């Protein structure tokens, strides 16, 4: 006799679940998605309590409920970014969503959504010619030695560094196909979905941290530490989950940083070094 994973009651002989519980669960998820999303199209403004009640009655666990609330935030962010930039009004509406549904930074950042919004905001400020300032609160000491007047813009942790072995498959300068979309943005976020860094012909070197400043990209790990001046970069290759960089110099090997936001790094470096 199985136990229904939704209501936790006996599902009956030879059964794993109650069909009606499953329907309730799926409908509940869809309804929460729809009602949370209506905050953005202003068709209906509901309160968080109402949504929690739907989750409760539809056997949706709290962490799944939080995921739905975050996914609505992310979908709208990506929608806003479809033209390349996140404008003031769009950023405000995301902030209002967070406030209205009393979502914490942790809840919204479970899948990096809030950070993605902040990075989009940093890009907008850069394109508008405003001073780039850090919006990261760092606890503890960083292993980097920044120059005077150098500002930390973003920090990525658990980054894998690869070096590309030059073989026939490597196409240098492949960023030549990038096309500007809006005010200095070269790629839409949508072009970064589902194209992870391929690890053929690239050799893992180290695991560490990447700092993006207004002047350099830094890498630090137990075995390898270096920085690259943006002005010394000759090719940039964007990936959904990484960025490939080749710097000036005949012996320079292409380096790939995996587990960074390729869209942000590409557009930030391109625009700040111009
Ligand atoms: Zn059931």
Coordinates of C-alpha atoms and ligand atoms in Angstrom, one line a residue:
X1 CA 0.0 0.0 0.0
X2 CA 1.5 3.3 -1.1
X3 CA 1.4 6.6 0.7
X4 CA 0.3 9.6 -1.4
X5 CA 3.3 12.0 -1.6
X6 CA 0.9 14.9 -1.6
X7 CA -1.6 14.4 1.3
X8 CA 0.6 11.8 3.1
X9 CA -2.4 9.5 3.5
X10 CA -2.7 6.0 2.2
X11 CA -3.1 5.9 -1.6
X12 CA -4.9 2.6 -1.5
X13 CA -3.8 -0.8 -2.8
X14 CA -1.6 -0.9 -5.9
X15 CA -1.6 2.9 -6.0
X16 CA 1.2 5.4 -5.4
X17 CA -0.8 8.5 -5.2
X18 CA -4.2 10.1 -5.4
X19 CA -4.8 11.4 -8.8
X20 CA -7.0 14.2 -7.4
X21 CA -4.1 15.3 -5.0
X22 CA -1.8 15.5 -8.0
X23 CA -4.2 17.6 -9.9
X24 CA -4.7 19.9 -6.9
X25 CA -0.9 20.2 -6.6
X26 CA -0.4 21.1 -10.3
X27 CA -3.3 23.5 -10.4
X28 CA -2.0 25.1 -7.2
X29 CA 1.4 25.7 -8.6
X30 CA -0.1 27.2 -11.8
X31 CA -2.4 29.4 -9.8
X32 CA 0.4 30.8 -7.6
X33 CA 2.5 31.4 -10.7
X34 CA -0.3 33.3 -12.3
X35 CA -1.3 35.3 -9.3
X36 CA 2.2 36.3 -8.4
X37 CA 2.8 37.3 -12.0
X38 CA -0.3 39.5 -12.0
X39 CA 1.7 41.8 -9.8
X40 CA 3.7 42.9 -12.9
X41 CA 0.8 43.2 -15.3
X42 CA -1.3 44.8 -12.6
X43 CA -4.3 42.7 -13.5
X44 CA -4.7 41.7 -9.8
X45 CA -2.9 42.4 -6.6
X46 CA -3.0 39.6 -4.2
X47 CA -1.3 39.3 -0.8
X48 CA 1.3 36.8 0.2
X49 CA -1.1 35.2 2.7
X50 CA -3.5 34.3 0.0
X51 CA -0.7 32.6 -2.0
X52 CA 0.6 30.7 1.0
X53 CA -3.0 29.5 1.6
X54 CA -3.1 28.1 -1.9
X55 CA 0.2 26.4 -1.4
X56 CA -1.0 24.9 1.8
X57 CA -4.2 23.6 0.4
X58 CA -2.5 22.2 -2.7
X59 CA 0.2 20.3 -0.8
X60 CA 3.0 22.5 -2.1
X61 CA 5.9 22.4 0.3
X62 CA 7.3 25.8 1.4
X63 CA 10.6 25.6 -0.4
X64 CA 8.7 24.8 -3.6
X65 CA 6.5 27.8 -3.0
X66 CA 9.5 30.0 -2.5
X67 CA 10.9 28.7 -5.8
X68 CA 7.7 29.7 -7.6
X69 CA 7.9 33.2 -6.1
X70 CA 11.5 33.5 -7.2
X71 CA 10.8 32.1 -10.7
X72 CA 8.2 34.9 -11.2
X73 CA 10.8 37.5 -10.3
X74 CA 13.4 35.9 -12.7
X75 CA 10.9 35.5 -15.6
X76 CA 10.1 39.2 -15.4
X77 CA 13.7 40.2 -15.0
X78 CA 14.6 38.3 -18.1
X79 CA 11.7 39.7 -19.9
X80 CA 12.8 43.2 -19.0
X81 CA 16.3 42.4 -20.1
X82 CA 15.1 41.3 -23.5
X83 CA 15.9 44.7 -25.0
X84 CA 19.4 44.5 -23.4
X85 CA 18.9 46.7 -20.4
X86 CA 17.1 47.0 -17.1
X87 CA 15.8 50.6 -16.8
X88 CA 15.0 52.4 -13.5
X89 CA 11.3 51.7 -13.7
X90 CA 11.8 48.0 -14.3
X91 CA 14.3 47.7 -11.4
X92 CA 11.8 49.5 -9.2
X93 CA 9.0 47.2 -10.1
X94 CA 11.2 44.2 -9.1
X95 CA 12.0 45.9 -5.8
X96 CA 8.3 46.5 -5.2
X97 CA 7.5 42.8 -6.0
X98 CA 10.0 41.8 -3.4
X99 CA 8.6 44.2 -0.8
X100 CA 4.9 43.5 -1.5
X101 CA 5.4 39.7 -1.0
X102 CA 7.8 40.2 1.9
X103 CA 10.5 38.2 0.2
X104 CA 13.9 38.2 1.7
X105 CA 17.2 38.6 -0.2
X106 CA 18.0 35.0 0.6
X107 CA 14.7 33.8 -0.8
X108 CA 15.1 35.7 -4.0
X109 CA 18.7 34.7 -4.4
X110 CA 18.4 31.0 -4.1
X111 CA 19.0 30.7 -7.8
X112 CA 21.0 33.9 -8.1
X113 CA 18.0 36.0 -9.3
X114 CA 18.5 39.0 -7.1
X115 CA 22.2 39.1 -7.9
X116 CA 21.4 39.0 -11.6
X117 CA 19.2 42.0 -11.1
X118 CA 21.9 43.9 -9.3
X119 CA 24.4 43.1 -12.0
X120 CA 22.0 44.3 -14.6
X121 CA 21.7 47.5 -12.6
X122 CA 25.5 47.9 -12.5
X123 CA 25.6 47.5 -16.3
X124 CA 22.9 50.2 -16.8
X125 CA 24.9 52.6 -14.6
X126 CA 28.0 51.9 -16.5
X127 CA 26.3 52.6 -19.8
X128 CA 24.8 55.8 -18.4
X129 CA 28.3 57.0 -17.5
X130 CA 27.6 56.9 -13.8
X131 CA 30.4 56.0 -11.4
X132 CA 30.7 52.2 -10.9
X133 CA 30.5 51.4 -7.2
X134 CA 30.4 48.1 -5.5
X135 CA 27.1 46.8 -4.4
X136 CA 28.5 43.7 -2.7
X137 CA 29.0 43.5 1.0
X138 CA 32.1 41.4 1.7
X139 CA 32.6 39.7 5.0
X140 CA 36.2 38.8 5.7
X141 CA 39.3 39.6 3.7
X142 CA 39.7 39.2 0.0
X143 CA 43.0 37.7 -1.3
X144 CA 43.3 40.4 -3.9
X145 CA 45.5 43.5 -3.8
X146 CA 43.7 46.2 -5.5
X147 CA 45.3 49.3 -6.8
X148 CA 44.4 52.7 -5.4
X149 CA 41.2 54.0 -6.9
X150 CA 40.4 50.5 -8.0
X151 CA 36.8 49.4 -7.1
X152 CA 35.5 45.9 -6.6
X153 CA 32.4 45.6 -8.8
X154 CA 31.6 41.9 -8.4
X155 CA 32.9 38.8 -6.9
X156 CA 32.3 35.3 -8.2
X157 CA 33.1 32.3 -6.0
X158 CA 33.8 28.7 -6.9
X159 CA 35.1 29.6 -10.3
X160 CA 36.8 27.0 -12.3
X161 CA 39.7 28.2 -14.4
X162 CA 40.5 26.3 -17.6
X163 CA 43.2 26.9 -20.2
X164 CA 42.4 26.2 -23.8
X165 CA 44.9 24.1 -25.6
X166 CA 45.2 25.6 -29.1
X167 CA 44.0 23.0 -31.5
X168 CA 42.2 23.2 -34.8
X169 CA 38.9 23.5 -33.1
X170 CA 39.7 26.8 -31.4
X171 CA 38.4 29.8 -33.3
X172 CA 40.2 32.9 -32.2
X173 CA 38.3 36.1 -32.1
X174 CA 34.9 34.6 -32.4
X175 CA 33.3 37.5 -30.6
X176 CA 33.5 39.3 -33.9
X177 CA 29.9 38.2 -34.4
X178 CA 28.5 40.2 -31.5
X179 CA 25.9 42.7 -32.3
X180 CA 25.0 45.7 -30.2
X181 CA 21.4 45.5 -29.0
X182 CA 20.8 48.6 -26.9
X183 CA 23.2 51.3 -25.7
X184 CA 26.3 49.2 -25.5
X185 CA 24.8 45.8 -24.7
X186 CA 26.2 43.2 -27.1
X187 CA 24.2 40.2 -26.3
X188 CA 20.7 39.6 -24.9
X189 CA 20.5 37.4 -21.8
X190 CA 18.4 35.0 -23.9
X191 CA 21.3 34.2 -26.1
X192 CA 23.1 33.0 -22.9
X193 CA 20.6 30.3 -21.9
X194 CA 21.5 26.7 -22.4
X195 CA 24.9 27.0 -23.9
X196 CA 27.3 25.9 -21.2
X197 CA 31.0 26.0 -21.5
X198 CA 32.1 23.0 -23.5
X199 CA 35.1 21.4 -21.9
X200 CA 36.7 19.8 -24.9
X201 CA 40.2 20.8 -25.4
X202 CA 40.3 22.9 -22.3
X203 CA 42.2 21.8 -19.4
X204 CA 41.2 22.5 -15.8
X205 CA 43.8 24.5 -14.0
X206 CA 42.5 25.7 -10.7
X207 CA 39.4 26.5 -8.6
X208 CA 39.1 29.9 -7.0
X209 CA 37.6 33.3 -6.9
X210 CA 37.1 35.9 -9.6
X211 CA 36.9 39.6 -8.9
X212 CA 35.7 42.1 -11.4
X213 CA 36.9 45.6 -10.8
X214 CA 36.7 48.8 -12.8
X215 CA 40.2 48.0 -14.2
X216 CA 41.0 44.3 -14.1
X217 CA 39.7 40.8 -13.8
X218 CA 41.4 39.0 -11.0
X219 CA 41.7 35.3 -10.3
X220 CA 42.8 33.9 -7.0
X221 CA 43.3 30.3 -5.9
X222 CA 45.7 28.3 -3.7
X223 CA 47.9 27.6 -6.7
X224 CA 47.3 30.3 -9.2
X225 CA 46.9 34.1 -8.8
X226 CA 46.8 36.7 -11.5
X227 CA 45.1 39.7 -13.0
X228 CA 44.3 40.8 -16.5
X229 CA 44.0 44.4 -17.4
X230 CA 41.0 45.0 -19.6
X231 CA 43.1 47.0 -22.1
X232 CA 45.2 43.9 -22.6
X233 CA 42.4 41.7 -23.7
X234 CA 42.2 40.9 -27.3
X235 CA 39.3 38.4 -27.5
X236 CA 36.4 37.8 -25.2
X237 CA 34.2 34.8 -25.7
X238 CA 30.9 34.7 -23.9
X239 CA 29.2 31.6 -22.6
X240 CA 26.1 31.2 -20.4
X241 CA 28.1 30.0 -17.5
X242 CA 31.5 31.5 -18.2
X243 CA 33.7 33.8 -20.2
X244 CA 36.8 33.1 -22.3
X245 CA 39.6 35.6 -22.4
X246 CA 42.7 35.8 -24.5
X247 CA 45.1 38.5 -23.6
X248 CA 47.7 40.2 -25.6
X249 CA 51.0 38.4 -26.1
X250 CA 52.2 35.7 -28.5
X251 CA 52.3 32.9 -25.9
X252 CA 49.0 33.9 -24.2
X253 CA 46.7 30.9 -24.0
X254 CA 43.0 31.4 -24.0
X255 CA 41.6 31.2 -20.5
X256 CA 38.1 30.2 -19.6
X257 CA 36.4 31.1 -16.3
X258 CA 33.5 28.8 -15.6
X259 CA 30.7 29.5 -13.2
X260 CA 30.6 33.3 -13.7
X261 CA 27.7 35.2 -15.3
X262 CA 29.0 35.3 -18.9
X263 CA 26.4 37.9 -20.0
X264 CA 27.4 40.3 -17.3
X265 CA 31.2 39.8 -17.6
X266 CA 31.1 40.1 -21.3
X267 CA 29.1 43.3 -21.4
X268 CA 30.8 44.9 -18.4
X269 CA 34.4 44.3 -19.8
X270 CA 33.4 45.3 -23.3
X271 CA 31.9 48.6 -22.2
X272 CA 34.4 49.6 -19.5
X273 CA 37.4 49.1 -21.7
X274 CA 36.1 51.2 -24.5
Ligands
LIG1 ZN1 -3.4 12.3 -1.6

